[in-house]
Amino acid sequence: MPVNVHVDENLIYKRPSSLEDVHTHYCPGCTHGTAHRIVAEVLDELGLQKESIIVAPVGCAVFAYTYFALDGVEAAHGRAPAMATGIKRANPDKIVFTYQGDGDLASIGIAEAIHAAVRGENITIIFINNAIYGMTGGQMSPTTLPGQSTTSSLDGRDSAITGQPMHIAELMASLPGTAYSVRRSLHDAKHTIRAKKAIRKAFQTQIRGEGLSIVELLSSCPTNWKMTPHQSLEWIKEEMLPTYPIGDFKT
Amino acid sequence: MSKKLIKGNVALAEAAVRAGCQAYFGYPITPQTELLEHMAIRMPELGRTFLQAESEVAAINMVYGAASSGVRAMTSSSGPGISLMQEGLSYIVGSEVPVVIIDVMRGGPGLGNIQPAQSDYNQLTKTAGHGDYNPIVLAPSTIQEGVDMVTLSFDLADKYRTLVFVAIDGAIGQMMEPAEMPPMQELHPRPEWAITGQGERNEKNIITSIYLGADNLGDFNDKLQAKLRAIEESEVRYEAETVDDAELIVVAFGTSGRVAKSAVHHLRKAGKKVGLLRPITLWPFPSKKLAALADGGTKKFLVVEMNMGQMLHDVRYAVGRDIDVQFFGRAGGSIPMPEEIQEKAMAMLEVN
């Protein structure tokens, strides 16, 4: 007899209640969807949906507050940690997190990110590192790999002119107010499970009031990398991981 | 209640505390620093938030976050800092969050100097960020009026869910005068739109300024403009003295308004038909009042500012091209003397 998957007791996998039942605008094969999903699962599992506030960035995740079933705000480009600071100070008993890409956090918003950590601001940062500006169509970011071709570095990033990739998880770990800083990857199921565990630890760090927590997630951008979804997951593994090792830099 | 001799910056800070400001974020800049320093003492004393930000860019976004959470939130700064805040100002208006900012104006452009000036008139009333809007701008000319305007600023910000500036200059910020403080207000409850975590609410709350569709953003702008027109209708404030029979009216705000008042009093004593129109709201500007005065027979207007003529254009626009509008002012930090204004007014009166 066929199993009726439309009956709740037969469901073994469903949309987390912290995610809205809506279509996203993310490109096929992009790992934003995975990142959203595991953040939402953690919020569900910790019972935080009604207690959490998301601060969305400028970038591909600009509408993240639409996709998460949480109170949310849309920050100016790079200013999410500053806005989260104001929100957390006004709601000290609530869970406040930012969701930012590498253009938003590592480039235009680095001062806000660093000083939130300097203050030991009790917030969580989900940092999506895909080594490129996604929303504006594929320009070089501070985490672009040497030699990586982008629309603003067509012949590949020339480190003699534009410097070396920026290691955010390590940088944030060096600041005394950071309580938890790790890097994880979303290129396969095993690593995604590890990423989810780290996200859980980050939120638990905030619940315990220990200071700033950040999880850097190596993510794919098939559209702007000009690869298939499968190729881009391989590219994370082969090209990004050697530069951006998975690790716990502060726990 | 009794009057107390108090410094302008301290008085305005204390007025904000008493208006129920629950969160202050700021960055040191002369000539407003005593304001930040007073908040650094008072806010923690009351169990409220004081935080020195790493920059004005961060400060305004912290204010944006706290105000999105529905608490009365503010910052204070001076021209160069206000310039850095412009991005945040635009987001605040675009997402309809109530915020109060005290601007203690100094000389510009660039680093300029820390002398009193009215160099931010255009910046505050017209160019406070990208997009189509004007913040409410209140311009007191005494410390007592500054205290009263700070109290009003929080009410206006909440009423219209918008950005309100209280603009003084370094002279009002730094001088001492007797002023009476308002009573301490109870903290206000969080409004229903505030970001507080969904909790018991049926729907999540969102604070955002992005509307991707042309229709959506068009509709929002229509709504925003309707609100601004309502503010223009209801919130114009000014002081008018001996204007009804005036041949010449001096138009000046803030410190120059105060000096102009002395000049007008002196000229009246000398039998000259001179009046004073002192805008208290720089936006919405008392254009209708000025137009009515011009229509009522006053054909000469003298605009006095501590800049090179910024409000001047609003006065010209209000009274029309047939009216003689002249300017007296200078930039760089000097305050006009009453005698200089009298001399300029007399020269205008002598021409038929």
Coordinates of C-alpha atoms in Angstrom, one line a residue:
Chain A
M1 CA 0.0 0.0 0.0
P2 CA 1.5 3.4 -0.9
V3 CA 2.5 5.7 1.9
N4 CA 0.4 9.0 2.0
V5 CA 3.1 11.6 2.4
H6 CA 0.5 14.2 2.8
V7 CA -0.4 12.9 6.3
D8 CA 1.7 14.5 8.9
E9 CA 2.6 11.3 10.8
N10 CA 4.2 10.0 7.6
L11 CA 6.4 13.0 7.1
I12 CA 10.1 12.4 7.9
Y13 CA 11.4 15.6 6.4
K14 CA 9.5 18.9 6.2
R15 CA 10.0 22.6 6.0
P16 CA 11.2 24.1 9.3
S17 CA 8.6 26.3 10.8
S18 CA 11.2 29.1 11.0
L19 CA 11.2 29.2 7.2
E20 CA 8.2 30.7 5.2
D21 CA 6.5 28.5 2.6
V22 CA 7.5 30.8 -0.2
H23 CA 9.6 30.7 -3.3
T24 CA 13.0 32.3 -3.0
H25 CA 14.8 34.3 -5.7
Y26 CA 18.1 32.4 -5.3
C27 CA 19.7 30.9 -8.4
P28 CA 19.5 27.1 -9.0
G29 CA 22.4 25.4 -7.2
C30 CA 23.2 28.3 -4.9
T31 CA 23.8 27.2 -1.3
H32 CA 21.9 30.1 0.2
G33 CA 18.9 27.8 0.3
T34 CA 21.0 25.2 2.3
A35 CA 22.3 27.8 4.7
H36 CA 18.7 29.2 5.2
R37 CA 17.5 25.7 5.9
I38 CA 20.0 24.7 8.5
V39 CA 19.8 28.0 10.3
A40 CA 16.0 27.6 10.4
E41 CA 16.3 24.0 11.6
V42 CA 18.5 25.1 14.5
L43 CA 16.1 27.8 15.5
D44 CA 13.3 25.3 15.4
E45 CA 15.2 22.8 17.4
L46 CA 16.2 25.3 20.0
G47 CA 12.6 26.7 20.2
L48 CA 13.8 30.2 19.2
Q49 CA 11.5 31.0 16.3
K50 CA 9.3 33.5 18.3
E51 CA 12.3 34.9 20.1
S52 CA 14.6 35.6 17.2
I53 CA 15.3 38.7 15.1
I54 CA 17.1 38.5 11.7
V55 CA 19.1 41.4 10.3
A56 CA 19.3 40.9 6.6
P57 CA 22.2 42.4 4.5
V58 CA 22.5 44.0 1.2
G59 CA 23.4 41.4 -1.3
C60 CA 21.7 38.2 -2.6
A61 CA 20.2 37.7 0.9
V62 CA 18.6 41.1 1.0
F63 CA 15.2 39.4 1.2
A64 CA 16.2 36.9 3.8
Y65 CA 13.6 38.4 6.2
T66 CA 11.0 37.4 3.7
Y67 CA 12.1 33.8 3.7
F68 CA 12.6 33.4 7.5
A69 CA 9.4 33.3 9.6
L70 CA 10.9 35.7 12.1
D71 CA 10.7 39.3 13.0
G72 CA 13.3 41.0 10.7
V73 CA 14.9 44.1 9.5
E74 CA 16.8 45.1 6.4
A75 CA 20.1 46.8 7.1
A76 CA 22.1 49.2 5.0
H77 CA 25.1 47.6 3.1
G78 CA 27.6 46.3 5.7
R79 CA 25.8 47.9 8.7
A80 CA 24.0 44.7 9.9
P81 CA 26.3 44.3 13.0
A82 CA 25.7 47.9 14.0
M83 CA 21.9 47.6 13.5
A84 CA 22.0 44.3 15.3
T85 CA 23.8 46.1 18.2
G86 CA 20.9 48.6 18.5
I87 CA 18.3 45.8 18.3
K88 CA 20.1 43.6 20.9
R89 CA 20.5 46.5 23.3
A90 CA 16.8 47.2 23.0
N91 CA 15.9 43.5 23.2
P92 CA 18.6 41.9 25.4
D93 CA 16.6 38.8 26.1
K94 CA 16.0 38.1 22.4
I95 CA 18.2 36.2 19.9
V96 CA 19.6 38.6 17.3
F97 CA 21.5 37.4 14.3
T98 CA 22.9 38.9 11.0
Y99 CA 23.2 37.0 7.8
Q100 CA 25.8 38.6 5.6
G101 CA 27.9 37.8 2.5
D102 CA 31.5 38.6 1.8
G103 CA 30.9 41.9 0.1
D104 CA 28.7 43.0 2.9
L105 CA 30.8 41.9 5.8
A106 CA 34.4 41.6 4.7
S107 CA 34.4 44.7 2.5
I108 CA 32.1 47.5 3.2
G109 CA 31.1 46.4 6.7
I110 CA 34.3 45.2 8.1
A111 CA 34.5 48.1 10.7
E112 CA 31.0 47.3 12.0
A113 CA 31.8 43.6 12.2
I114 CA 35.1 44.1 14.0
H115 CA 33.8 46.6 16.5
A116 CA 30.7 44.4 17.3
A117 CA 33.3 41.7 18.2
V118 CA 35.5 44.2 20.1
R119 CA 32.5 45.1 22.2
G120 CA 31.7 41.4 22.7
E121 CA 28.2 42.2 21.3
N122 CA 26.1 39.2 22.2
I123 CA 24.9 38.5 18.6
T124 CA 25.4 35.8 16.0
I125 CA 26.8 36.4 12.5
I126 CA 26.1 33.9 9.7
F127 CA 28.8 34.7 7.2
I128 CA 28.3 33.4 3.7
N129 CA 31.6 33.4 1.9
N130 CA 31.3 32.7 -1.8
A131 CA 34.3 34.7 -2.9
I132 CA 32.3 37.0 -5.2
Y133 CA 29.7 39.8 -5.3
G134 CA 26.6 37.9 -6.3
M135 CA 23.7 40.4 -6.5
T136 CA 25.6 42.9 -8.6
G137 CA 26.7 40.3 -11.1
G138 CA 30.0 38.8 -10.1
Q139 CA 32.7 41.3 -9.1
M140 CA 35.8 40.7 -7.0
S141 CA 35.4 40.7 -3.3
P142 CA 38.0 40.7 -0.5
T143 CA 37.6 36.9 -0.3
T144 CA 38.1 36.3 -4.0
L145 CA 40.9 33.8 -4.6
P146 CA 44.1 34.8 -6.3
G147 CA 43.7 34.2 -10.1
Q148 CA 39.9 33.9 -9.8
S149 CA 38.2 35.6 -12.7
T150 CA 35.4 38.0 -11.9
T151 CA 33.7 40.8 -13.9
S152 CA 36.1 43.3 -12.2
S153 CA 39.1 41.1 -12.4
L154 CA 38.6 39.4 -15.8
D155 CA 42.2 38.0 -16.0
G156 CA 42.0 36.7 -12.5
R157 CA 42.6 38.5 -9.2
D158 CA 46.1 39.9 -9.3
S159 CA 47.3 39.9 -5.7
A160 CA 50.1 42.3 -6.6
I161 CA 47.4 44.9 -7.2
T162 CA 44.4 43.9 -5.1
G163 CA 45.9 41.9 -2.3
Q164 CA 45.3 38.5 -0.8
P165 CA 42.1 36.8 0.3
M166 CA 40.8 37.9 3.7
H167 CA 40.3 35.3 6.4
I168 CA 37.3 36.4 8.3
A169 CA 36.8 33.6 10.8
E170 CA 40.5 33.8 11.8
L171 CA 40.4 37.6 12.1
M172 CA 37.2 37.6 14.2
A173 CA 38.7 34.9 16.4
S174 CA 41.6 37.2 17.2
L175 CA 39.3 39.7 18.9
P176 CA 38.8 39.3 22.7
G177 CA 35.0 39.9 22.5
T178 CA 34.5 37.0 20.1
A179 CA 33.3 33.9 21.9
Y180 CA 32.9 31.5 19.0
S181 CA 34.4 31.7 15.5
V182 CA 34.5 28.8 13.1
R183 CA 34.6 28.0 9.4
R184 CA 32.5 25.4 7.8
S185 CA 31.6 24.4 4.2
L186 CA 28.3 23.6 2.4
H187 CA 29.8 21.6 -0.5
D188 CA 28.5 18.2 0.5
A189 CA 26.1 16.6 3.0
K190 CA 28.7 15.6 5.5
H191 CA 30.1 19.1 5.7
T192 CA 26.6 20.6 5.8
I193 CA 25.8 18.5 8.9
R194 CA 29.0 19.9 10.5
A195 CA 28.0 23.4 9.5
K196 CA 24.6 22.9 11.2
K197 CA 26.2 21.7 14.4
A198 CA 28.4 24.9 14.4
I199 CA 25.3 27.1 13.8
R200 CA 23.7 25.4 16.8
K201 CA 26.8 26.1 18.9
A202 CA 26.8 29.7 17.8
F203 CA 23.2 30.3 18.9
Q204 CA 23.9 28.5 22.1
T205 CA 26.9 30.8 22.7
Q206 CA 24.4 33.7 22.4
I207 CA 21.9 32.1 24.7
R208 CA 24.6 31.8 27.3
G209 CA 25.5 35.5 26.8
E210 CA 29.2 34.8 26.1
G211 CA 29.8 37.3 23.4
L212 CA 29.9 37.4 19.6
S213 CA 29.5 34.2 17.7
I214 CA 30.3 33.8 13.9
V215 CA 30.0 30.9 11.6
E216 CA 31.7 31.4 8.2
L217 CA 30.1 29.1 5.5
L218 CA 32.0 28.4 2.3
S219 CA 29.2 28.7 -0.3
S220 CA 28.7 28.4 -4.0
C221 CA 27.7 30.9 -6.6
P222 CA 27.2 28.8 -9.8
T223 CA 25.8 31.8 -11.8
N224 CA 28.6 34.2 -11.2
W225 CA 31.3 31.5 -11.1
K226 CA 29.9 30.4 -14.5
M227 CA 29.7 26.8 -13.5
T228 CA 27.1 24.1 -13.1
P229 CA 25.9 23.5 -9.5
H230 CA 27.9 20.3 -9.4
Q231 CA 31.0 22.0 -10.7
S232 CA 30.7 24.8 -8.1
L233 CA 30.5 22.3 -5.2
E234 CA 33.7 20.7 -6.6
W235 CA 35.2 24.2 -6.9
I236 CA 34.6 24.8 -3.2
K237 CA 36.3 21.6 -2.4
E238 CA 39.2 21.9 -4.7
E239 CA 39.9 25.6 -4.8
M240 CA 38.4 27.3 -1.7
L241 CA 39.2 24.8 1.0
P242 CA 43.0 25.0 0.6
T243 CA 42.7 28.8 1.1
Y244 CA 39.9 28.7 3.6
P245 CA 40.5 25.6 5.8
I246 CA 37.6 24.4 7.9
G247 CA 38.4 24.9 11.5
D248 CA 37.5 26.1 15.0
F249 CA 39.4 29.3 15.5
K250 CA 37.8 30.2 18.8
T251 CA 35.3 28.1 20.9
Chain B
M1 CA 9.9 73.8 38.9
S2 CA 12.6 76.4 38.9
K3 CA 15.1 77.6 36.4
K4 CA 18.6 76.5 36.6
L5 CA 21.7 77.9 34.9
I6 CA 22.8 75.1 32.4
K7 CA 24.9 74.6 29.4
G8 CA 23.1 74.2 26.1
N9 CA 24.5 70.8 25.1
V10 CA 23.8 69.4 28.6
A11 CA 20.3 70.9 28.8
L12 CA 19.3 69.3 25.4
A13 CA 20.8 65.9 26.5
E14 CA 18.9 66.1 29.8
A15 CA 15.7 67.0 28.0
A16 CA 16.1 63.9 25.8
V17 CA 16.5 61.8 28.9
R18 CA 13.3 63.3 30.4
A19 CA 11.5 62.7 27.1
G20 CA 12.0 59.0 27.7
C21 CA 15.0 58.4 25.3
Q22 CA 15.9 54.8 26.0
A23 CA 18.9 54.4 23.8
Y24 CA 21.7 56.8 22.8
F25 CA 24.5 55.9 20.4
G26 CA 27.0 58.6 19.4
Y27 CA 30.5 59.5 18.4
P28 CA 32.6 62.4 19.9
I29 CA 32.7 65.5 17.7
T30 CA 33.1 69.2 18.7
P31 CA 31.0 71.2 19.4
Q32 CA 28.5 68.6 20.6
T33 CA 30.7 66.4 22.8
E34 CA 29.2 67.5 26.2
L35 CA 25.9 66.1 25.0
L36 CA 27.4 62.7 24.5
E37 CA 29.2 63.0 27.8
H38 CA 26.0 63.8 29.7
M39 CA 24.3 60.8 28.2
A40 CA 27.3 58.6 29.2
I41 CA 26.5 59.5 32.8
R42 CA 22.7 59.7 32.8
M43 CA 21.7 56.8 30.7
P44 CA 23.5 54.0 32.6
E45 CA 22.3 55.7 35.9
L46 CA 18.7 55.1 34.7
G47 CA 19.4 51.6 33.4
R48 CA 19.1 52.8 29.8
T49 CA 21.5 52.3 26.9
F50 CA 24.5 54.5 26.2
L51 CA 27.0 53.3 23.7
Q52 CA 29.9 55.1 22.1
A53 CA 30.0 53.8 18.5
E54 CA 33.2 53.3 16.4
S55 CA 32.0 55.9 13.9
E56 CA 29.0 58.0 13.0
V57 CA 28.2 55.4 10.4
A58 CA 27.8 52.8 13.0
A59 CA 26.1 55.1 15.5
I60 CA 23.2 55.9 13.1
N61 CA 22.7 52.3 12.3
M62 CA 22.7 51.4 16.0
V63 CA 20.0 54.1 16.4
Y64 CA 18.2 52.6 13.4
G65 CA 18.2 49.2 15.1
A66 CA 17.1 50.4 18.5
A67 CA 14.4 52.6 17.0
S68 CA 13.2 49.6 14.9
S69 CA 12.7 47.9 18.2
G70 CA 10.3 50.6 19.2
V71 CA 12.3 52.4 21.9
R72 CA 12.9 56.2 21.8
A73 CA 16.4 56.4 20.3
M74 CA 18.7 59.2 19.3
T75 CA 22.2 60.4 18.4
S76 CA 23.9 63.7 18.2
S77 CA 26.6 65.1 16.1
S78 CA 27.9 68.0 14.0
G79 CA 28.2 68.6 10.2
P80 CA 31.0 66.2 9.4
G81 CA 29.3 63.5 11.4
I82 CA 25.9 64.2 9.9
S83 CA 27.5 63.8 6.5
L84 CA 28.7 60.3 7.5
M85 CA 25.2 59.4 8.7
Q86 CA 23.4 60.2 5.5
E87 CA 23.0 56.7 4.3
G88 CA 21.4 55.7 7.6
L89 CA 19.1 58.7 7.6
S90 CA 17.7 57.7 4.2
Y91 CA 17.0 54.1 5.4
I92 CA 15.3 55.4 8.6
V93 CA 12.9 57.6 6.6
G94 CA 12.5 54.8 4.0
S95 CA 11.4 52.3 6.6
E96 CA 9.4 54.8 8.7
V97 CA 11.2 54.5 11.9
P98 CA 11.1 57.4 14.5
V99 CA 14.5 58.8 15.2
V100 CA 15.7 62.1 16.8
I101 CA 19.1 63.7 16.0
I102 CA 20.6 66.8 17.6
D103 CA 22.9 68.6 15.2
V104 CA 25.2 71.1 16.9
M105 CA 26.3 72.9 13.7
R106 CA 29.9 74.1 13.1
G107 CA 31.7 75.7 10.2
G108 CA 32.2 74.0 6.9
P109 CA 32.9 72.7 4.3
G110 CA 35.3 69.9 4.9
L111 CA 36.8 69.8 8.4
G112 CA 36.0 73.5 8.5
N113 CA 36.2 74.6 12.1
I114 CA 34.5 74.2 15.4
Q115 CA 33.1 77.7 15.6
P116 CA 29.3 78.3 15.7
A117 CA 27.7 78.3 12.2
Q118 CA 24.5 77.4 10.4
S119 CA 26.3 75.6 7.6
D120 CA 24.0 72.5 7.7
Y121 CA 20.7 74.2 6.7
N122 CA 20.7 72.7 3.2
Q123 CA 22.0 69.4 4.4
L124 CA 19.3 69.0 7.0
T125 CA 16.3 70.4 5.2
K126 CA 17.1 69.2 1.6
T127 CA 19.9 66.7 1.2
A128 CA 19.8 64.5 4.3
G129 CA 20.2 61.3 2.3
H130 CA 19.2 59.9 -1.1
G131 CA 15.6 59.7 -2.2
D132 CA 12.6 62.1 -2.0
Y133 CA 12.0 63.3 1.5
N134 CA 12.6 66.0 4.1
P135 CA 13.2 65.4 7.7
I136 CA 11.4 67.6 10.3
V137 CA 14.0 70.2 11.4
L138 CA 13.5 72.2 14.6
A139 CA 15.8 75.2 15.1
P140 CA 15.6 76.7 18.6
S141 CA 17.3 80.0 19.4
T142 CA 17.6 79.7 23.2
I143 CA 18.5 76.9 25.6
Q144 CA 15.0 76.9 27.0
E145 CA 13.5 76.6 23.5
G146 CA 16.0 73.9 22.8
V147 CA 14.8 71.9 25.8
D148 CA 11.2 72.3 24.6
M149 CA 12.1 71.4 21.1
V150 CA 13.8 68.2 22.2
T151 CA 10.7 67.2 24.1
L152 CA 8.6 68.0 21.0
S153 CA 11.0 66.2 18.6
F154 CA 10.4 62.8 20.2
D155 CA 6.6 63.3 20.0
L156 CA 6.8 64.4 16.3
A157 CA 9.1 61.5 15.5
D158 CA 6.6 59.0 17.0
K159 CA 3.5 60.7 15.6
Y160 CA 4.8 60.6 12.0
R161 CA 7.2 57.7 12.3
T162 CA 10.0 59.8 10.8
L163 CA 13.3 61.5 11.3
V164 CA 13.4 64.7 13.4
F165 CA 16.5 67.0 13.7
V166 CA 17.0 69.5 16.4
A167 CA 19.5 71.9 14.9
I168 CA 21.4 74.3 17.1
D169 CA 24.8 75.8 16.5
G170 CA 28.0 75.7 18.6
A171 CA 27.0 79.0 20.4
I172 CA 23.8 77.6 21.8
G173 CA 25.5 74.3 22.5
Q174 CA 28.4 75.9 24.4
M175 CA 26.7 78.8 26.2
M176 CA 24.9 78.8 29.6
E177 CA 21.5 80.2 30.3
P178 CA 18.7 79.7 32.8
A179 CA 16.3 77.0 31.7
E180 CA 13.5 75.0 33.2
M181 CA 13.6 71.3 32.7
P182 CA 10.5 69.3 31.9
P183 CA 9.3 66.5 34.2
M184 CA 10.6 63.0 33.7
Q185 CA 8.3 61.1 31.4
E186 CA 7.4 57.5 31.9
L187 CA 9.0 55.2 29.3
H188 CA 6.7 54.6 26.3
P189 CA 5.3 51.2 25.6
R190 CA 6.6 49.5 22.4
P191 CA 4.4 50.2 19.4
E192 CA 2.7 47.3 17.6
W193 CA 5.0 47.5 14.6
A194 CA 8.2 47.2 16.6
I195 CA 10.8 44.4 16.1
T196 CA 10.8 42.6 19.4
G197 CA 10.7 38.9 18.3
Q198 CA 7.3 37.7 17.2
G199 CA 6.4 36.3 20.6
E200 CA 2.6 36.2 21.0
R201 CA 1.8 38.2 17.9
N202 CA 0.1 36.4 15.0
E203 CA 2.3 37.9 12.4
K204 CA 6.0 38.6 12.2
N205 CA 7.0 42.3 12.0
I206 CA 9.4 43.6 9.2
I207 CA 11.2 46.9 9.0
T208 CA 12.6 47.5 5.5
S209 CA 13.1 50.2 2.9
I210 CA 13.3 48.0 -0.2
Y211 CA 10.4 47.8 -2.6
L212 CA 11.7 46.2 -5.8
G213 CA 8.7 46.6 -8.0
A214 CA 8.2 50.0 -9.7
D215 CA 4.6 50.0 -8.6
N216 CA 5.5 49.1 -5.0
L217 CA 8.1 51.8 -4.6
G218 CA 5.8 54.3 -6.4
D219 CA 3.0 53.5 -4.0
F220 CA 5.4 53.8 -1.0
N221 CA 6.6 57.2 -2.3
D222 CA 3.0 58.4 -2.7
K223 CA 2.3 57.4 0.9
L224 CA 5.5 59.1 2.1
Q225 CA 4.7 62.3 0.2
A226 CA 1.1 62.3 1.7
K227 CA 2.7 62.1 5.1
L228 CA 5.1 64.9 4.4
R229 CA 2.2 67.1 3.1
A230 CA 0.3 66.4 6.3
I231 CA 3.4 67.5 8.3
E232 CA 3.6 70.7 6.2
E233 CA -0.1 71.3 6.9
S234 CA 0.1 70.9 10.7
E235 CA 3.6 71.4 12.0
V236 CA 4.9 74.7 10.8
R237 CA 6.2 76.8 13.7
Y238 CA 7.7 80.3 13.7
E239 CA 7.9 83.4 15.8
A240 CA 6.6 86.6 14.3
E241 CA 7.2 90.0 15.9
T242 CA 5.9 93.4 14.8
V243 CA 5.3 92.1 11.3
D244 CA 1.9 93.5 10.6
D245 CA 2.8 97.0 9.6
A246 CA 6.4 96.2 8.7
E247 CA 8.1 97.7 5.6
L248 CA 11.0 95.4 6.1
I249 CA 11.1 91.9 7.8
V250 CA 14.3 90.3 9.0
V251 CA 14.1 86.5 8.5
A252 CA 16.6 84.6 10.6
F253 CA 16.7 81.3 12.7
G254 CA 18.6 80.0 15.7
T255 CA 21.4 82.2 17.0
S256 CA 21.1 84.6 14.1
G257 CA 17.4 84.8 14.8
R258 CA 18.2 85.8 18.3
V259 CA 20.6 88.5 17.2
A260 CA 18.2 89.7 14.6
K261 CA 15.5 90.1 17.3
S262 CA 17.8 92.6 19.2
A263 CA 18.3 94.5 15.9
V264 CA 14.6 94.6 15.2
H265 CA 13.8 95.8 18.8
H266 CA 16.4 98.6 18.4
L267 CA 15.1 99.7 15.0
R268 CA 11.5 99.7 16.3
K269 CA 12.6 102.0 19.2
A270 CA 14.1 104.3 16.6
G271 CA 10.7 104.4 14.9
K272 CA 11.5 102.1 11.9
K273 CA 8.7 99.8 10.7
V274 CA 10.7 96.6 11.0
G275 CA 9.6 93.1 11.9
L276 CA 11.1 89.7 12.6
L277 CA 10.1 86.3 11.2
R278 CA 12.0 83.6 13.0
P279 CA 11.4 80.1 11.5
I280 CA 11.4 77.5 14.3
T281 CA 10.7 74.7 11.9
L282 CA 13.2 74.9 9.0
W283 CA 11.3 72.1 7.4
P284 CA 8.4 72.4 7.1
F285 CA 9.3 76.0 6.3
P286 CA 6.9 78.8 7.0
S287 CA 6.5 79.6 3.3
K288 CA 2.8 80.4 3.6
K289 CA 3.4 82.9 6.3
L290 CA 6.1 84.6 4.4
A291 CA 3.9 84.7 1.3
A292 CA 1.1 86.2 3.3
L293 CA 3.4 88.9 4.7
A294 CA 4.6 89.7 1.2
D295 CA 1.0 89.8 -0.1
G296 CA 0.1 91.9 2.9
G297 CA 2.4 94.7 1.9
T298 CA 5.9 94.0 3.1
K299 CA 8.1 94.5 0.1
K300 CA 11.5 94.1 1.7
F301 CA 13.0 91.1 3.4
L302 CA 16.5 90.8 4.9
V303 CA 17.7 87.2 5.4
V304 CA 20.4 86.8 8.1
E305 CA 22.3 83.5 8.4
M306 CA 25.6 82.2 9.7
N307 CA 26.4 80.8 6.3
M308 CA 26.6 82.1 2.8
G309 CA 22.9 82.2 2.1
Q310 CA 21.1 78.8 2.4
M311 CA 17.7 79.6 3.8
L312 CA 17.8 82.7 1.6
H313 CA 16.6 80.6 -1.3
D314 CA 13.6 79.3 0.6
V315 CA 12.6 82.9 1.5
R316 CA 13.0 84.0 -2.1
Y317 CA 10.9 81.1 -3.3
A318 CA 8.2 81.9 -0.7
V319 CA 7.8 85.6 -1.4
G320 CA 8.3 85.6 -5.2
R321 CA 10.4 87.6 -7.6
D322 CA 8.8 91.0 -7.2
I323 CA 10.0 91.3 -3.6
D324 CA 13.3 92.7 -2.6
V325 CA 15.1 90.0 -0.7
Q326 CA 18.6 90.7 0.5
F327 CA 21.1 88.7 2.5
F328 CA 23.5 89.4 5.3
G329 CA 25.7 86.6 6.6
R330 CA 29.1 85.1 6.6
A331 CA 30.6 81.7 7.0
G332 CA 33.5 80.6 9.1
G333 CA 32.3 81.0 12.7
S334 CA 31.5 84.6 13.3
I335 CA 28.2 85.6 14.8
P336 CA 26.6 88.7 13.2
M337 CA 26.3 91.7 15.5
P338 CA 22.9 93.5 15.9
E339 CA 24.5 96.8 14.7
E340 CA 25.6 95.1 11.4
I341 CA 22.0 93.9 10.8
Q342 CA 20.6 97.3 11.7
E343 CA 23.0 99.0 9.3
K344 CA 22.0 96.6 6.4
A345 CA 18.3 97.1 7.2
M346 CA 18.6 100.8 7.3
A347 CA 20.4 100.8 3.9
M348 CA 17.5 98.7 2.5
L349 CA 14.9 101.0 4.0
E350 CA 16.5 104.1 2.5
V351 CA 16.0 102.8 -1.1
N352 CA 12.4 103.4 -2.4

